PDB file of C-alpha atoms in Angstrom:
ATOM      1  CA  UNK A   1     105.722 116.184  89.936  1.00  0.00           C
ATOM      2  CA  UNK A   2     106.707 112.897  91.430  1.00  0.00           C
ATOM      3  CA  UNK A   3     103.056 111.792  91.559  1.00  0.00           C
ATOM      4  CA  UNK A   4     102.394 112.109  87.636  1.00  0.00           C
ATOM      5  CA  UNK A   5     105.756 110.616  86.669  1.00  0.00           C
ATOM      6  CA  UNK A   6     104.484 107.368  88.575  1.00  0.00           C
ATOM      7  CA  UNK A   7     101.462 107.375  86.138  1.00  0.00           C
ATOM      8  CA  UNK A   8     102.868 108.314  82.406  1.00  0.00           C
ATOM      9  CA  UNK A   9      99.171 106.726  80.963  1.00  0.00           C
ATOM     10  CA  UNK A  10      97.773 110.098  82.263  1.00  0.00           C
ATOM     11  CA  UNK A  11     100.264 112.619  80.995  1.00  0.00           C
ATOM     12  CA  UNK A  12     101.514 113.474  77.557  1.00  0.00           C
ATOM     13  CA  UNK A  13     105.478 113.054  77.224  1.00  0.00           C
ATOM     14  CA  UNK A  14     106.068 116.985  77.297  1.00  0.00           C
ATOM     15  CA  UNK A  15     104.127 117.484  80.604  1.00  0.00           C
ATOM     16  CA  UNK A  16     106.465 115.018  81.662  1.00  0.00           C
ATOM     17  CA  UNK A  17     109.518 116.068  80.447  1.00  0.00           C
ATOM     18  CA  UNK A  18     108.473 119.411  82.421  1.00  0.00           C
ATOM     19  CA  UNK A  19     107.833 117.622  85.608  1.00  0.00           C
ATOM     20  CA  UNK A  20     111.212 115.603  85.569  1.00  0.00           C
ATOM     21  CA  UNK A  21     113.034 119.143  85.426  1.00  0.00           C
ATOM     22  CA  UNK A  22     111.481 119.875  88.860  1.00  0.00           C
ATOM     23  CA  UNK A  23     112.642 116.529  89.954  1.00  0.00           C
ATOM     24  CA  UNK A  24     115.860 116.900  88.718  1.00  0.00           C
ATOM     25  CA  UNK A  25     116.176 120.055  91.000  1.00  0.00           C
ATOM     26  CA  UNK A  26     114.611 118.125  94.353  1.00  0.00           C
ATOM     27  CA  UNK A  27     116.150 119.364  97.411  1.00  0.00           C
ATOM     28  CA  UNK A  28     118.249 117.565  99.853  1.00  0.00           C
ATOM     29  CA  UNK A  29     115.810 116.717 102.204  1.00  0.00           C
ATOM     30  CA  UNK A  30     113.550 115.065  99.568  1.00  0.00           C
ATOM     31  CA  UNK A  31     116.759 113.237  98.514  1.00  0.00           C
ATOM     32  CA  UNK A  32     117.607 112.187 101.792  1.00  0.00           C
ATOM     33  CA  UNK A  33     114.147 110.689 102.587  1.00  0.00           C
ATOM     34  CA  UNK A  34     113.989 108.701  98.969  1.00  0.00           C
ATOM     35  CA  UNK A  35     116.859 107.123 100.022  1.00  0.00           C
ATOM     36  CA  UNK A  36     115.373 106.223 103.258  1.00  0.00           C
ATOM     37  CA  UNK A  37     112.471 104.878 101.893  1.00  0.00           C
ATOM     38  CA  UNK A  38     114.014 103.017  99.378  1.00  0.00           C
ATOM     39  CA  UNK A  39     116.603 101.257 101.828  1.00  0.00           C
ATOM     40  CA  UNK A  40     113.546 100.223 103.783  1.00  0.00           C
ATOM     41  CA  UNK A  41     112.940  96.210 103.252  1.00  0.00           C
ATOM     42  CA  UNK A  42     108.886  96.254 102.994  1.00  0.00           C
ATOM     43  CA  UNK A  43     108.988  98.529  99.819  1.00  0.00           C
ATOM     44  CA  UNK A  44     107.323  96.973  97.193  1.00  0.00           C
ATOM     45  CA  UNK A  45     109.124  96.708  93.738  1.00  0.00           C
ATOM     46  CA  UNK A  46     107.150  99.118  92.176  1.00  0.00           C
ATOM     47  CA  UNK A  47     108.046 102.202  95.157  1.00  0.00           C
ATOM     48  CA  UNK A  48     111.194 100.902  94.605  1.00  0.00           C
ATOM     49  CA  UNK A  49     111.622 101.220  91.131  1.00  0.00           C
ATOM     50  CA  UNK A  50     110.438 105.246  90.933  1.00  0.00           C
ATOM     51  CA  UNK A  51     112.866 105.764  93.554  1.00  0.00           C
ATOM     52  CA  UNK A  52     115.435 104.788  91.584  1.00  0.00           C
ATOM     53  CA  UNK A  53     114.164 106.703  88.483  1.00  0.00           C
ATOM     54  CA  UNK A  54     113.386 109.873  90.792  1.00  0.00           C
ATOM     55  CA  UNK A  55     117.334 109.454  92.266  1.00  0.00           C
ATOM     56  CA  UNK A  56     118.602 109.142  88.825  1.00  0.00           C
ATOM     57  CA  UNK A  57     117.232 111.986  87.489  1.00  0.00           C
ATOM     58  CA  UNK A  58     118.906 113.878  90.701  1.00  0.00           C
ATOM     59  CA  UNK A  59     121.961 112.164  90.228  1.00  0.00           C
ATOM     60  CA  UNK A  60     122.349 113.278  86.581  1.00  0.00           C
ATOM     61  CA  UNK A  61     121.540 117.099  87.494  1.00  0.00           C
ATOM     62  CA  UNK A  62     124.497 116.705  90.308  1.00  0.00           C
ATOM     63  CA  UNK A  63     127.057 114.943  87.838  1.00  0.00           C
ATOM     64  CA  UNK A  64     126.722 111.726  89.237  1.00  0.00           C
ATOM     65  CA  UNK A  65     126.903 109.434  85.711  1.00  0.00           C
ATOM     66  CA  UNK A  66     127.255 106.478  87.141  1.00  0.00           C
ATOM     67  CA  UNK A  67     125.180 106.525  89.672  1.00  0.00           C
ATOM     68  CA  UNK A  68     122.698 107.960  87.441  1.00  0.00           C
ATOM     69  CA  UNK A  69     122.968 105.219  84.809  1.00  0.00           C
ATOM     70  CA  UNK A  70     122.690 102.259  87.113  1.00  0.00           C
ATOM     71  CA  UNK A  71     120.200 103.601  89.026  1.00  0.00           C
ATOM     72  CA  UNK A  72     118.056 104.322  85.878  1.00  0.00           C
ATOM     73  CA  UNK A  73     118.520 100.783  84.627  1.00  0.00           C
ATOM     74  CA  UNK A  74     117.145  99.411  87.910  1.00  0.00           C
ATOM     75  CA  UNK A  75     113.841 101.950  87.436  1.00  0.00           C
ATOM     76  CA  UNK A  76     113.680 100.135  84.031  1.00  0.00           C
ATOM     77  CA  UNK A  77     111.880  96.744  85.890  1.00  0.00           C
ATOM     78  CA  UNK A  78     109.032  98.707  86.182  1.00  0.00           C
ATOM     79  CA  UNK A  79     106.448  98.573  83.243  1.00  0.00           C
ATOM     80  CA  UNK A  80     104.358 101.669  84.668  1.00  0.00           C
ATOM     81  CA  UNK A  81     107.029 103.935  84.373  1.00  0.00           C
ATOM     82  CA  UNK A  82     107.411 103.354  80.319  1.00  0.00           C
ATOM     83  CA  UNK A  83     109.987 104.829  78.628  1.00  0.00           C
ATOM     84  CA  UNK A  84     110.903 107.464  81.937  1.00  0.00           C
ATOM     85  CA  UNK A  85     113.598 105.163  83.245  1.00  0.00           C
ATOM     86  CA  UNK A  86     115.210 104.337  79.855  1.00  0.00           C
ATOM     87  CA  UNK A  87     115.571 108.237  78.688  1.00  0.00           C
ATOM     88  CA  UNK A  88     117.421 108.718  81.572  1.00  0.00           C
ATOM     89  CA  UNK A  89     119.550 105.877  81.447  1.00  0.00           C
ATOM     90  CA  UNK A  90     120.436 107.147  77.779  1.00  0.00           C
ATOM     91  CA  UNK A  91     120.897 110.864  79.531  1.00  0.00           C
ATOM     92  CA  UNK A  92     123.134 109.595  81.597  1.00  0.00           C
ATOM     93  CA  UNK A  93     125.432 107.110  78.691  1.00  0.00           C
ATOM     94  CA  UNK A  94     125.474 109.580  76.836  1.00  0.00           C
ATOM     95  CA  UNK A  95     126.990 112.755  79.097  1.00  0.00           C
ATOM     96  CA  UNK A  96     129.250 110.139  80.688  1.00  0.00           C
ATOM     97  CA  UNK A  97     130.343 107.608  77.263  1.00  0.00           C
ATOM     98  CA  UNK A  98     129.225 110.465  74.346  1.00  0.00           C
ATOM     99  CA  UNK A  99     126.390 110.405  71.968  1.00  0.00           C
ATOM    100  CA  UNK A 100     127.811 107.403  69.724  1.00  0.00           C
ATOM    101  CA  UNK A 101     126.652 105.099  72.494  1.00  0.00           C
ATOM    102  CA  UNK A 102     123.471 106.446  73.418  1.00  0.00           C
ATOM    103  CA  UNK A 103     122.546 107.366  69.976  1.00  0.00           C
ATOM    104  CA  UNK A 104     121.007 103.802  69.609  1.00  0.00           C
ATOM    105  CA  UNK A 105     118.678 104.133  73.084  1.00  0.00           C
ATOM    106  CA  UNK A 106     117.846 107.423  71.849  1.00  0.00           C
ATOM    107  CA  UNK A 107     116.765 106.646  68.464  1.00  0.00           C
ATOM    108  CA  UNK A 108     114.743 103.780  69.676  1.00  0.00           C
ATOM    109  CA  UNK A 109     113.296 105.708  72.078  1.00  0.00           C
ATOM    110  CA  UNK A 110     111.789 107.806  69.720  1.00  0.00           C
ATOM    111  CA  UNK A 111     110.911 104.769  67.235  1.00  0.00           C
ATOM    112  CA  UNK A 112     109.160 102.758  70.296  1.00  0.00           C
ATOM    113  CA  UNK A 113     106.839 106.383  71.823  1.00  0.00           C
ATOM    114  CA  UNK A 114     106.180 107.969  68.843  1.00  0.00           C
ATOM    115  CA  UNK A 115     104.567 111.040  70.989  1.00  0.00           C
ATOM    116  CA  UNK A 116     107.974 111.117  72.657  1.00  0.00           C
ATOM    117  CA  UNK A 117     110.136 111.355  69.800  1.00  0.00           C
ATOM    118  CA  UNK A 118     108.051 114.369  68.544  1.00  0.00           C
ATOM    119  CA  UNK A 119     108.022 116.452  71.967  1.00  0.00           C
ATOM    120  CA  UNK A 120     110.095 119.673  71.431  1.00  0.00           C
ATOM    121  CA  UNK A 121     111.932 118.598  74.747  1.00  0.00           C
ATOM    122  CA  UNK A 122     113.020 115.380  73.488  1.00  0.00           C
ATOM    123  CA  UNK A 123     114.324 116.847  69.828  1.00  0.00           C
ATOM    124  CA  UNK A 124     116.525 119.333  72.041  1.00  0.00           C
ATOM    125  CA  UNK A 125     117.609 116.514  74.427  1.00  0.00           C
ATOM    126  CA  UNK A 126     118.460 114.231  71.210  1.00  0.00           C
ATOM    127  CA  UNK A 127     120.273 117.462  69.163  1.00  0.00           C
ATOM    128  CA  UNK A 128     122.483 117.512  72.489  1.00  0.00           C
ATOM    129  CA  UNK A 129     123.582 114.448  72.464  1.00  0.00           C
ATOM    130  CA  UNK A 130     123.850 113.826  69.126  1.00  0.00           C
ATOM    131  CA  UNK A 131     126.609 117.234  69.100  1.00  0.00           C
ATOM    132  CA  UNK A 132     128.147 115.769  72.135  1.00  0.00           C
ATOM    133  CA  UNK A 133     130.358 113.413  70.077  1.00  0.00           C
ATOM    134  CA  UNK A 134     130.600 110.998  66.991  1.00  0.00           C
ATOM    135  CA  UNK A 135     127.090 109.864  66.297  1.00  0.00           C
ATOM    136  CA  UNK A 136     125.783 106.486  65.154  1.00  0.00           C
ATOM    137  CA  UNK A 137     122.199 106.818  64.826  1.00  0.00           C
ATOM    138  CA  UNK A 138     120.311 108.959  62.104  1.00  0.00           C
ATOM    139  CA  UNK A 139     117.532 111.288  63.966  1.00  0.00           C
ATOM    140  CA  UNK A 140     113.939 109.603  63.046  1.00  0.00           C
ATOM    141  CA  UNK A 141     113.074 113.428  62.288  1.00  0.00           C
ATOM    142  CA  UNK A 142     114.316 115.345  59.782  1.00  0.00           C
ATOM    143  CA  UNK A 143     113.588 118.708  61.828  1.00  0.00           C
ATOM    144  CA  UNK A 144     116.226 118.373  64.454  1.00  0.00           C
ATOM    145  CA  UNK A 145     118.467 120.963  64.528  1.00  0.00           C
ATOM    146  CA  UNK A 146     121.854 120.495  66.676  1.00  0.00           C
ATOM    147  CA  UNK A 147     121.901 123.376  69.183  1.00  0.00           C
ATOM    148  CA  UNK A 148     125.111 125.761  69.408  1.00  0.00           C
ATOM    149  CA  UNK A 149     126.138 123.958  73.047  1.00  0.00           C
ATOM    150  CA  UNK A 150     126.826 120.232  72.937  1.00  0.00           C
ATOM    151  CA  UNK A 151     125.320 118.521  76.500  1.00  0.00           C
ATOM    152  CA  UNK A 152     128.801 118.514  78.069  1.00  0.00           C
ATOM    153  CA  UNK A 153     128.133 117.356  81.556  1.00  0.00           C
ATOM    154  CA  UNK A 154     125.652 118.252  84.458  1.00  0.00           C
ATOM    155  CA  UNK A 155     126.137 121.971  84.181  1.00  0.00           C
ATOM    156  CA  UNK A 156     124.060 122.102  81.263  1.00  0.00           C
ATOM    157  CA  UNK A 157     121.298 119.614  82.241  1.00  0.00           C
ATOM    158  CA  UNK A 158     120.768 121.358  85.285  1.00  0.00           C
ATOM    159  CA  UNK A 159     120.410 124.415  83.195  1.00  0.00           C
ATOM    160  CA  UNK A 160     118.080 123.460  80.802  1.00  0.00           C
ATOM    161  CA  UNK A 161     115.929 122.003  83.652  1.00  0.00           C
ATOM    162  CA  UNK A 162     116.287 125.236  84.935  1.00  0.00           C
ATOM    163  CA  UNK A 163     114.956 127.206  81.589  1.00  0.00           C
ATOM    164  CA  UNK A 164     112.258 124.377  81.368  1.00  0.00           C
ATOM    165  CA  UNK A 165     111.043 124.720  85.229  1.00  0.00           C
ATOM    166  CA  UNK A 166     110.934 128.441  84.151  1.00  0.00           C
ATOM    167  CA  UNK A 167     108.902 128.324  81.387  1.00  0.00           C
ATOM    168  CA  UNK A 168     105.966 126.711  83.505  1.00  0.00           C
ATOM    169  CA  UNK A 169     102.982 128.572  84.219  1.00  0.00           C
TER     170      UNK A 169
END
């Protein structure tokens, strides 16, 4: 999973979106030894930079916001990665500050990868957030459809990673 996220060229957006949900559930060991490796001082910026998007995405399945969000924005340096660091740095804004402030990042997501903004993934992920709290951003698609649960927190990332990861073949 790790090794497609680190070429997005290769892989359409729902693929993906698929593969970060295994990420998201990485085990402790894995954690442990992307933290060594990105502690290490010969890493070169662009190891260092999916470390910090593969963290994030683990840090936002444990509840870790903050962590989550800064770690994300570091990931965004790299211009391989695309738009992987950025949706999770919006994940993370808007399940720790509410949808009215990542309803911007979101929408522009979606306006900047057009094959993003149309996965069924990404609508789910945007209906979330967009029920999570006062919104400031009109969807780009006029098919969204806000789900009954508003993403509250990690409990229900970690869950719909969980239903995704499922669904695989």
């Amino acid at each position: 999973a790790m090794l497609r996220t680190r070429h997005p060229s290769l892989f359409h957006p729902a693929k993906l979106m698929r593969e970060h949900a295994k990420i998201m559930m990485m085990s402790n060991r894995t954690r442990k030894r992307l933290e060594r490796l990105l502690a290490r001082e010969d890493a070169r910026d662009e190891d260092r930079a999916c470390q910090d998007m593969w963290l994030s995405m683990n840090d936002l399945s444990l509840g870790d916001f903050g962590r989550a969000s800064s770690r994300a924005l570091r990931a965004q340096r790299s211009v391989t990665l695309s738009w992987q660091p950025a949706l999770f740095f919006a994940l993370a804004v808007c399940v720790s500050d509410g949808g009215a402030v990542a309803g911007p990042l979101l929408s522009d997501l979606a306006a900047n990868h057009p094959s993003l903004g149309k996965t069924e993934a990404f609508a789910r992920l945007l209906a979330n957030c967009q029920a999570s709290s006062a919104w400031r951003a009109a969807p780009r698609r006029r098919d969204v459809v806000a789900l009954p649960s508003p993403m509250a927190g990690a409990s229900t990332l970690r869950q719909e990673a969980r239903q995704t990861a499922g669904q695989l073949p």
